[in-house]
Amino acid sequence: MAKSKEQPAIDLTRVRNIGIAAHVDAGKTTLTERVLFYTGASHKIGEVHHGNTETDWMPEEQEHGITITTAVTQCPWRDHLIQIVDTPGHVDFTIEVERSMRVLDGAVIVMDGVRGVEPQTETVWRQANRFDVPRMVFINKMDRPGADFDRALRSIKDRLGETALPVCVPLVDEQVVLHLIEEDVWEFSGEKGEIVTRRAPTPAEQEIIDEHRETLLMGLGDHDEELGDLVLMEEPVAKEMVWSVLRRLTLLGIIRPAFGGSALRNWGVQPVLDAVLQLLPAPGERPSAIGHNLAGEEVLVEMEQDGPLVALAFKVQLFDGRRHVFARIYRGVLDSGQQIALAGQDKVERVARVFEVSGGKKNKINQAVAGQIVLLAGLRHATTGDTLCDPENLVLLERIDAREPVLGLAIEPESAKDEEKLVEAMRKVTEEDPSLRFEEDEETGQRIIKGMGELHLQITFERMKREFSLGLRVGKPRVMHKESITNTVVHEGGVDRVLELGNQQIPLRARVQVQVEPLERGAGEEVVSEPVWTPEGVEVTDAMREAVRAGATDATSGGPLEGAPLQDVRVTVVAVDTVGGQATAQALRIAGATAVREALAKAGGKLLQPVMKVEVVVPDENTGTVLGDLQARGAAILGTDSEAGVTVIKADCGLTSLIGYTTDLRSKTAGRGQFTMEFDRFDAV
């Protein structure tokens, strides 16, 4: 596809697409605000506690003081363009991090200098690992009492099993950083730390640099023979060589460069910006995306502006009440007004407008090219995970998977006349957020909304009231269950009746023998259908085989206790009796389903609920009270760790027992306790 003449080709070597991710309250948004100010992309620094930040633009984010939705913004720095994705830190909104990591080239993981690696740090780290995203670490809040740069680096080794090497070491009292590669001291002055002065170190500072630089060089030398030889021979190592080796090992995911400072106090940010350009990859330096054509053959999608369009829709967002789609361009050029196809869906749509985005503001552009992250208007059908491509060259990229929700609430509109408005509002919010589900309970007729936690659902209700003027009545939280079985059972069941359709009588006769057996937790659900058919010599068609399997599969849609989804069960169709060879496909399907349902009931149901990984941080004097309360809730205590007057309690606990726990914890610790949880597995509790 030819490039538009309206816009020159973008030099991809000078583009960086990075995400900023962390545990909640580690300072991601505060860091992003400094980056935007220092690069000139904004003229003031917003603060989370003032509710005026660039990327937390939604009213709900400003009210709660947390990032809820992924925000995309961009800024210039030293003749480069940095596109930044600021992601949520709360576990309820982890889908936002998942789909952001899918389209990023690099990431900066922010950590609290006091607490180091926290539960959601582990989650975002795993998400970055899944997509092989090279990353750097910024140890933030080094101005806080108890902050320890070296301890935070050790927590990366202990809890994540990875090697983080220091590049910029913070000196807390002076609020400067010692640059181990450049071997100088960076000072930050001016009203907002915007003036950076680099000077030679004092003898005391040089001693600290030498100590940490040795750690850096030895760590690099373990993976680079030439540099390692120089270190062993105590020869000087040029800074150009250090940068080069560190960049190569960063891109390979072997080393995670670490920087320290305090975003809130405006020191230590500019060295991180410089390192983003020097250490993180340009779009063309990432491995080519792998897709498949409609024949299922693998296709390599090179990051280039020539070639047919390939883009990934990774997020649907309502702007000003209108539907927009965030997309990452992987190949080719996308013009305003261009027709695109949704790969694998036989749908063609027209992109009405293309925008660059900065937080809650959008700027119309004529064209987007490979390497860019842009916002598209006019797409009615494209949703999260869809591949947008040239209608003449269909390519399907890997989709983005959403986690299953774990908490549900019954909802209804305050006014009966708002029924249609409720359905329309839920259609829009579930398009935006794939981890939300909206369905109707067949037994009670109630409408149920399911999400990842109490905060997730609370924010959804607040948005529906603000954006759709829709008042809701909400029931009590209901934890989503799954079911398994306790015993292995072999059972024979079937159908023997006559179906009357008008004047026609259709005999339905068939018998099916099945075995159901429990599997290990997390094994999933499996249906095996290779039975012995009787009587001997009966002609077995593909339709008959499929009917038996379909019947068995039908019966596994729900368990024997609540009808909740089955998990960790294997169903094996052992034998099929076609009753003289006269069984129809319909009879076989009914018989298969009946046999499996009866076998599951005999096997004894077992209810599984979401089990959460819990981390509770409390003052030492409250530890005994909080431990006792957790045990009373049925939690399995995995361990405790006490340091600097604070105890960290790790536990597994069923979600049912944790509803409303945040309020209880605050009352037991005079408001000083902190609590985070993350879904781990479904299990019997």
PDB file of C-alpha atoms in Angstrom, residues 237-439:
ATOM      1  CA  VAL A 237      35.553  -0.275  31.096  1.00  0.00           C
ATOM      2  CA  ALA A 238      34.415   2.532  28.805  1.00  0.00           C
ATOM      3  CA  LYS A 239      30.926   3.864  29.432  1.00  0.00           C
ATOM      4  CA  GLU A 240      30.022   3.267  25.768  1.00  0.00           C
ATOM      5  CA  MET A 241      30.723  -0.422  26.257  1.00  0.00           C
ATOM      6  CA  VAL A 242      28.671  -0.540  29.457  1.00  0.00           C
ATOM      7  CA  TRP A 243      25.680   1.106  27.721  1.00  0.00           C
ATOM      8  CA  SER A 244      25.990  -1.259  24.765  1.00  0.00           C
ATOM      9  CA  VAL A 245      26.166  -4.454  26.829  1.00  0.00           C
ATOM     10  CA  LEU A 246      23.421  -3.286  29.198  1.00  0.00           C
ATOM     11  CA  ARG A 247      21.139  -2.482  26.252  1.00  0.00           C
ATOM     12  CA  ARG A 248      21.700  -5.872  24.641  1.00  0.00           C
ATOM     13  CA  LEU A 249      20.994  -7.739  27.890  1.00  0.00           C
ATOM     14  CA  THR A 250      17.955  -5.551  28.610  1.00  0.00           C
ATOM     15  CA  LEU A 251      16.439  -6.305  25.204  1.00  0.00           C
ATOM     16  CA  LEU A 252      17.081 -10.016  25.771  1.00  0.00           C
ATOM     17  CA  GLY A 253      15.312  -9.858  29.132  1.00  0.00           C
ATOM     18  CA  ILE A 254      18.369 -11.071  31.038  1.00  0.00           C
ATOM     19  CA  ILE A 255      18.998  -7.881  33.047  1.00  0.00           C
ATOM     20  CA  ARG A 256      16.556  -5.298  34.445  1.00  0.00           C
ATOM     21  CA  PRO A 257      18.278  -1.888  34.852  1.00  0.00           C
ATOM     22  CA  ALA A 258      17.262  -0.129  38.090  1.00  0.00           C
ATOM     23  CA  PHE A 259      17.000   3.575  38.914  1.00  0.00           C
ATOM     24  CA  GLY A 260      16.109   5.330  42.175  1.00  0.00           C
ATOM     25  CA  GLY A 261      14.491   8.606  43.156  1.00  0.00           C
ATOM     26  CA  SER A 262      11.260  10.253  44.220  1.00  0.00           C
ATOM     27  CA  ALA A 263       8.778  11.370  41.581  1.00  0.00           C
ATOM     28  CA  LEU A 264       6.735  13.337  44.124  1.00  0.00           C
ATOM     29  CA  ARG A 265       9.856  15.246  45.270  1.00  0.00           C
ATOM     30  CA  ASN A 266      10.957  15.788  41.646  1.00  0.00           C
ATOM     31  CA  TRP A 267      14.290  14.007  41.672  1.00  0.00           C
ATOM     32  CA  GLY A 268      15.632  11.065  39.699  1.00  0.00           C
ATOM     33  CA  VAL A 269      13.171  11.183  36.768  1.00  0.00           C
ATOM     34  CA  GLN A 270      15.274  12.639  33.922  1.00  0.00           C
ATOM     35  CA  PRO A 271      17.902   9.848  34.035  1.00  0.00           C
ATOM     36  CA  VAL A 272      15.046   7.371  33.557  1.00  0.00           C
ATOM     37  CA  LEU A 273      13.889   9.269  30.471  1.00  0.00           C
ATOM     38  CA  ASP A 274      17.401   9.191  29.008  1.00  0.00           C
ATOM     39  CA  ALA A 275      17.658   5.473  29.730  1.00  0.00           C
ATOM     40  CA  VAL A 276      14.319   4.782  27.998  1.00  0.00           C
ATOM     41  CA  LEU A 277      15.931   6.034  24.784  1.00  0.00           C
ATOM     42  CA  GLN A 278      19.208   4.212  25.367  1.00  0.00           C
ATOM     43  CA  LEU A 279      17.999   0.877  26.755  1.00  0.00           C
ATOM     44  CA  LEU A 280      14.442   0.152  25.599  1.00  0.00           C
ATOM     45  CA  PRO A 281      13.688  -0.931  22.018  1.00  0.00           C
ATOM     46  CA  ALA A 282      12.311   0.995  19.074  1.00  0.00           C
ATOM     47  CA  PRO A 283       9.311  -0.718  17.418  1.00  0.00           C
ATOM     48  CA  GLY A 284      11.509  -2.187  14.676  1.00  0.00           C
ATOM     49  CA  GLU A 285      13.784  -3.837  17.253  1.00  0.00           C
ATOM     50  CA  ARG A 286      11.046  -6.021  18.684  1.00  0.00           C
ATOM     51  CA  PRO A 287      10.481  -9.517  17.264  1.00  0.00           C
ATOM     52  CA  SER A 288       8.069  -9.524  14.351  1.00  0.00           C
ATOM     53  CA  ALA A 289       4.448 -10.225  15.236  1.00  0.00           C
ATOM     54  CA  ILE A 290       3.210 -13.681  14.278  1.00  0.00           C
ATOM     55  CA  GLY A 291      -0.195 -14.010  12.668  1.00  0.00           C
ATOM     56  CA  HIS A 292      -2.083 -16.549  10.577  1.00  0.00           C
ATOM     57  CA  ASN A 293      -3.883 -16.268   7.278  1.00  0.00           C
ATOM     58  CA  LEU A 294      -7.371 -17.706   6.794  1.00  0.00           C
ATOM     59  CA  ALA A 295      -5.867 -21.040   5.752  1.00  0.00           C
ATOM     60  CA  GLY A 296      -4.215 -21.278   9.185  1.00  0.00           C
ATOM     61  CA  GLU A 297      -0.707 -20.770   7.803  1.00  0.00           C
ATOM     62  CA  GLU A 298       1.744 -18.752   9.889  1.00  0.00           C
ATOM     63  CA  VAL A 299       2.470 -15.234   8.636  1.00  0.00           C
ATOM     64  CA  LEU A 300       5.330 -13.011   9.836  1.00  0.00           C
ATOM     65  CA  VAL A 301       4.233  -9.376  10.268  1.00  0.00           C
ATOM     66  CA  GLU A 302       7.287  -7.110  10.014  1.00  0.00           C
ATOM     67  CA  MET A 303       7.123  -3.694  11.710  1.00  0.00           C
ATOM     68  CA  GLU A 304       7.333  -1.599   8.530  1.00  0.00           C
ATOM     69  CA  GLN A 305       5.380   1.187   6.891  1.00  0.00           C
ATOM     70  CA  ASP A 306       5.385  -0.518   3.485  1.00  0.00           C
ATOM     71  CA  GLY A 307       3.044  -3.459   3.045  1.00  0.00           C
ATOM     72  CA  PRO A 308      -0.642  -4.202   3.671  1.00  0.00           C
ATOM     73  CA  LEU A 309      -2.173  -2.850   6.867  1.00  0.00           C
ATOM     74  CA  VAL A 310      -2.154  -5.004  10.020  1.00  0.00           C
ATOM     75  CA  ALA A 311      -3.280  -3.510  13.349  1.00  0.00           C
ATOM     76  CA  LEU A 312      -4.600  -4.836  16.653  1.00  0.00           C
ATOM     77  CA  ALA A 313      -7.621  -3.328  18.416  1.00  0.00           C
ATOM     78  CA  PHE A 314      -6.673  -3.597  22.083  1.00  0.00           C
ATOM     79  CA  LYS A 315      -9.226  -1.414  23.848  1.00  0.00           C
ATOM     80  CA  VAL A 316     -12.695   0.065  23.313  1.00  0.00           C
ATOM     81  CA  GLN A 317     -13.247   3.433  25.006  1.00  0.00           C
ATOM     82  CA  LEU A 318     -16.201   5.807  25.204  1.00  0.00           C
ATOM     83  CA  PHE A 319     -15.093   9.399  24.544  1.00  0.00           C
ATOM     84  CA  ASP A 320     -17.845  12.028  24.844  1.00  0.00           C
ATOM     85  CA  GLY A 321     -20.368   9.189  24.789  1.00  0.00           C
ATOM     86  CA  ARG A 322     -19.122   7.913  21.429  1.00  0.00           C
ATOM     87  CA  ARG A 323     -17.461   4.593  20.735  1.00  0.00           C
ATOM     88  CA  HIS A 324     -13.729   4.717  19.937  1.00  0.00           C
ATOM     89  CA  VAL A 325     -11.144   1.960  19.502  1.00  0.00           C
ATOM     90  CA  PHE A 326      -7.473   2.058  20.541  1.00  0.00           C
ATOM     91  CA  ALA A 327      -5.254   0.257  18.021  1.00  0.00           C
ATOM     92  CA  ARG A 328      -1.562  -0.534  17.604  1.00  0.00           C
ATOM     93  CA  ILE A 329      -0.362  -0.419  13.990  1.00  0.00           C
ATOM     94  CA  TYR A 330       1.970  -3.346  13.277  1.00  0.00           C
ATOM     95  CA  ARG A 331       2.400  -2.920   9.524  1.00  0.00           C
ATOM     96  CA  GLY A 332       1.476  -0.450   6.833  1.00  0.00           C
ATOM     97  CA  VAL A 333      -0.410   2.835   6.926  1.00  0.00           C
ATOM     98  CA  LEU A 334      -3.911   3.660   8.153  1.00  0.00           C
ATOM     99  CA  ASP A 335      -5.592   6.735   6.657  1.00  0.00           C
ATOM    100  CA  SER A 336      -8.655   8.555   7.873  1.00  0.00           C
ATOM    101  CA  GLY A 337     -11.610   7.293   5.817  1.00  0.00           C
ATOM    102  CA  GLN A 338      -9.909   3.993   4.933  1.00  0.00           C
ATOM    103  CA  GLN A 339     -11.819   0.717   4.744  1.00  0.00           C
ATOM    104  CA  ILE A 340     -10.527  -2.073   6.969  1.00  0.00           C
ATOM    105  CA  ALA A 341     -11.521  -5.708   7.450  1.00  0.00           C
ATOM    106  CA  LEU A 342     -11.979  -7.546  10.743  1.00  0.00           C
ATOM    107  CA  ALA A 343      -9.929 -10.683  10.107  1.00  0.00           C
ATOM    108  CA  GLY A 344     -11.885 -13.905  10.442  1.00  0.00           C
ATOM    109  CA  GLN A 345     -15.257 -12.172  10.823  1.00  0.00           C
ATOM    110  CA  ASP A 346     -16.309 -11.374   7.241  1.00  0.00           C
ATOM    111  CA  LYS A 347     -16.857  -7.727   8.206  1.00  0.00           C
ATOM    112  CA  VAL A 348     -15.575  -4.557   6.559  1.00  0.00           C
ATOM    113  CA  GLU A 349     -15.743  -1.168   8.289  1.00  0.00           C
ATOM    114  CA  ARG A 350     -14.631   2.372   7.522  1.00  0.00           C
ATOM    115  CA  VAL A 351     -12.348   4.317   9.856  1.00  0.00           C
ATOM    116  CA  ALA A 352     -14.033   7.711  10.073  1.00  0.00           C
ATOM    117  CA  ARG A 353     -11.266   9.541  11.960  1.00  0.00           C
ATOM    118  CA  VAL A 354      -7.820   8.864  13.413  1.00  0.00           C
ATOM    119  CA  PHE A 355      -6.598  10.569  16.588  1.00  0.00           C
ATOM    120  CA  GLU A 356      -3.445  10.919  18.625  1.00  0.00           C
ATOM    121  CA  VAL A 357      -4.317  10.785  22.312  1.00  0.00           C
ATOM    122  CA  SER A 358      -3.016  12.573  25.368  1.00  0.00           C
ATOM    123  CA  GLY A 359      -4.902  11.417  28.455  1.00  0.00           C
ATOM    124  CA  GLY A 360      -8.520  12.525  28.002  1.00  0.00           C
ATOM    125  CA  LYS A 361      -7.751  14.797  25.031  1.00  0.00           C
ATOM    126  CA  LYS A 362      -7.554  13.685  21.412  1.00  0.00           C
ATOM    127  CA  ASN A 363      -5.990  15.360  18.382  1.00  0.00           C
ATOM    128  CA  LYS A 364      -7.180  14.523  14.876  1.00  0.00           C
ATOM    129  CA  ILE A 365      -4.507  13.330  12.431  1.00  0.00           C
ATOM    130  CA  ASN A 366      -4.777  12.245   8.809  1.00  0.00           C
ATOM    131  CA  GLN A 367      -2.743   9.092   9.037  1.00  0.00           C
ATOM    132  CA  ALA A 368      -1.181   6.536  11.381  1.00  0.00           C
ATOM    133  CA  VAL A 369       1.790   4.341  10.512  1.00  0.00           C
ATOM    134  CA  ALA A 370       3.442   1.178  11.793  1.00  0.00           C
ATOM    135  CA  GLY A 371       4.718   1.595  15.336  1.00  0.00           C
ATOM    136  CA  GLN A 372       2.030   4.057  16.454  1.00  0.00           C
ATOM    137  CA  ILE A 373      -0.724   3.646  19.034  1.00  0.00           C
ATOM    138  CA  VAL A 374      -3.783   5.629  17.943  1.00  0.00           C
ATOM    139  CA  LEU A 375      -7.483   6.095  18.602  1.00  0.00           C
ATOM    140  CA  LEU A 376     -10.006   5.290  15.853  1.00  0.00           C
ATOM    141  CA  ALA A 377     -13.565   6.555  15.488  1.00  0.00           C
ATOM    142  CA  GLY A 378     -16.326   5.113  13.331  1.00  0.00           C
ATOM    143  CA  LEU A 379     -15.799   1.393  13.998  1.00  0.00           C
ATOM    144  CA  ARG A 380     -19.094  -0.158  15.137  1.00  0.00           C
ATOM    145  CA  HIS A 381     -18.067  -3.808  15.375  1.00  0.00           C
ATOM    146  CA  ALA A 382     -14.324  -3.937  16.209  1.00  0.00           C
ATOM    147  CA  THR A 383     -13.657  -4.906  19.806  1.00  0.00           C
ATOM    148  CA  THR A 384     -10.784  -5.937  22.097  1.00  0.00           C
ATOM    149  CA  GLY A 385      -8.494  -8.455  20.408  1.00  0.00           C
ATOM    150  CA  ASP A 386      -9.746  -7.966  16.833  1.00  0.00           C
ATOM    151  CA  THR A 387      -7.231  -7.726  13.993  1.00  0.00           C
ATOM    152  CA  LEU A 388      -7.783  -4.790  11.645  1.00  0.00           C
ATOM    153  CA  CYS A 389      -6.262  -5.349   8.224  1.00  0.00           C
ATOM    154  CA  ASP A 390      -6.324  -4.663   4.500  1.00  0.00           C
ATOM    155  CA  PRO A 391      -9.472  -6.334   3.045  1.00  0.00           C
ATOM    156  CA  GLU A 392      -7.314  -7.857   0.300  1.00  0.00           C
ATOM    157  CA  ASN A 393      -4.704  -9.270   2.725  1.00  0.00           C
ATOM    158  CA  LEU A 394      -6.360 -10.870   5.753  1.00  0.00           C
ATOM    159  CA  VAL A 395      -4.085 -11.673   8.692  1.00  0.00           C
ATOM    160  CA  LEU A 396      -5.223 -12.815  12.128  1.00  0.00           C
ATOM    161  CA  LEU A 397      -3.072 -11.846  15.150  1.00  0.00           C
ATOM    162  CA  GLU A 398      -3.258 -13.578  18.540  1.00  0.00           C
ATOM    163  CA  ARG A 399      -6.290 -12.409  20.511  1.00  0.00           C
ATOM    164  CA  ILE A 400      -6.272 -10.903  24.009  1.00  0.00           C
ATOM    165  CA  ASP A 401      -7.780 -13.162  26.659  1.00  0.00           C
ATOM    166  CA  ALA A 402      -9.830 -11.786  29.558  1.00  0.00           C
ATOM    167  CA  ARG A 403      -9.963 -13.456  32.961  1.00  0.00           C
ATOM    168  CA  GLU A 404     -13.185 -14.924  34.250  1.00  0.00           C
ATOM    169  CA  PRO A 405     -15.030 -12.667  36.751  1.00  0.00           C
ATOM    170  CA  VAL A 406     -15.278 -13.863  40.351  1.00  0.00           C
ATOM    171  CA  LEU A 407     -17.935 -11.641  41.954  1.00  0.00           C
ATOM    172  CA  GLY A 408     -21.527 -10.980  40.902  1.00  0.00           C
ATOM    173  CA  LEU A 409     -24.340  -8.618  41.893  1.00  0.00           C
ATOM    174  CA  ALA A 410     -28.015  -8.562  40.994  1.00  0.00           C
ATOM    175  CA  ILE A 411     -28.970  -5.170  39.548  1.00  0.00           C
ATOM    176  CA  GLU A 412     -32.132  -3.471  38.339  1.00  0.00           C
ATOM    177  CA  PRO A 413     -32.922   0.121  37.327  1.00  0.00           C
ATOM    178  CA  GLU A 414     -34.515   2.379  39.930  1.00  0.00           C
ATOM    179  CA  SER A 415     -37.214   3.189  37.404  1.00  0.00           C
ATOM    180  CA  ALA A 416     -38.981   0.457  35.411  1.00  0.00           C
ATOM    181  CA  LYS A 417     -38.957   2.671  32.318  1.00  0.00           C
ATOM    182  CA  ASP A 418     -35.131   2.477  32.265  1.00  0.00           C
ATOM    183  CA  GLU A 419     -35.017  -1.251  31.417  1.00  0.00           C
ATOM    184  CA  GLU A 420     -33.890  -0.628  27.833  1.00  0.00           C
ATOM    185  CA  LYS A 421     -31.416   2.008  28.982  1.00  0.00           C
ATOM    186  CA  LEU A 422     -29.877  -0.528  31.403  1.00  0.00           C
ATOM    187  CA  VAL A 423     -29.405  -3.125  28.655  1.00  0.00           C
ATOM    188  CA  GLU A 424     -27.846  -0.544  26.318  1.00  0.00           C
ATOM    189  CA  ALA A 425     -25.552   0.819  29.048  1.00  0.00           C
ATOM    190  CA  MET A 426     -24.369  -2.667  29.967  1.00  0.00           C
ATOM    191  CA  ARG A 427     -23.712  -3.461  26.304  1.00  0.00           C
ATOM    192  CA  LYS A 428     -21.403  -0.451  26.084  1.00  0.00           C
ATOM    193  CA  VAL A 429     -19.501  -0.956  29.346  1.00  0.00           C
ATOM    194  CA  THR A 430     -18.940  -4.680  28.703  1.00  0.00           C
ATOM    195  CA  GLU A 431     -17.567  -3.804  25.249  1.00  0.00           C
ATOM    196  CA  GLU A 432     -15.056  -1.520  26.970  1.00  0.00           C
ATOM    197  CA  ASP A 433     -14.140  -4.016  29.664  1.00  0.00           C
ATOM    198  CA  PRO A 434     -13.990  -7.716  28.661  1.00  0.00           C
ATOM    199  CA  SER A 435     -13.614  -8.750  32.320  1.00  0.00           C
ATOM    200  CA  LEU A 436     -17.179  -7.575  32.991  1.00  0.00           C
ATOM    201  CA  ARG A 437     -20.102  -9.909  32.243  1.00  0.00           C
ATOM    202  CA  PHE A 438     -23.813  -9.119  32.076  1.00  0.00           C
ATOM    203  CA  GLU A 439     -26.363 -11.911  31.998  1.00  0.00           C
TER     204      GLU A 439
END
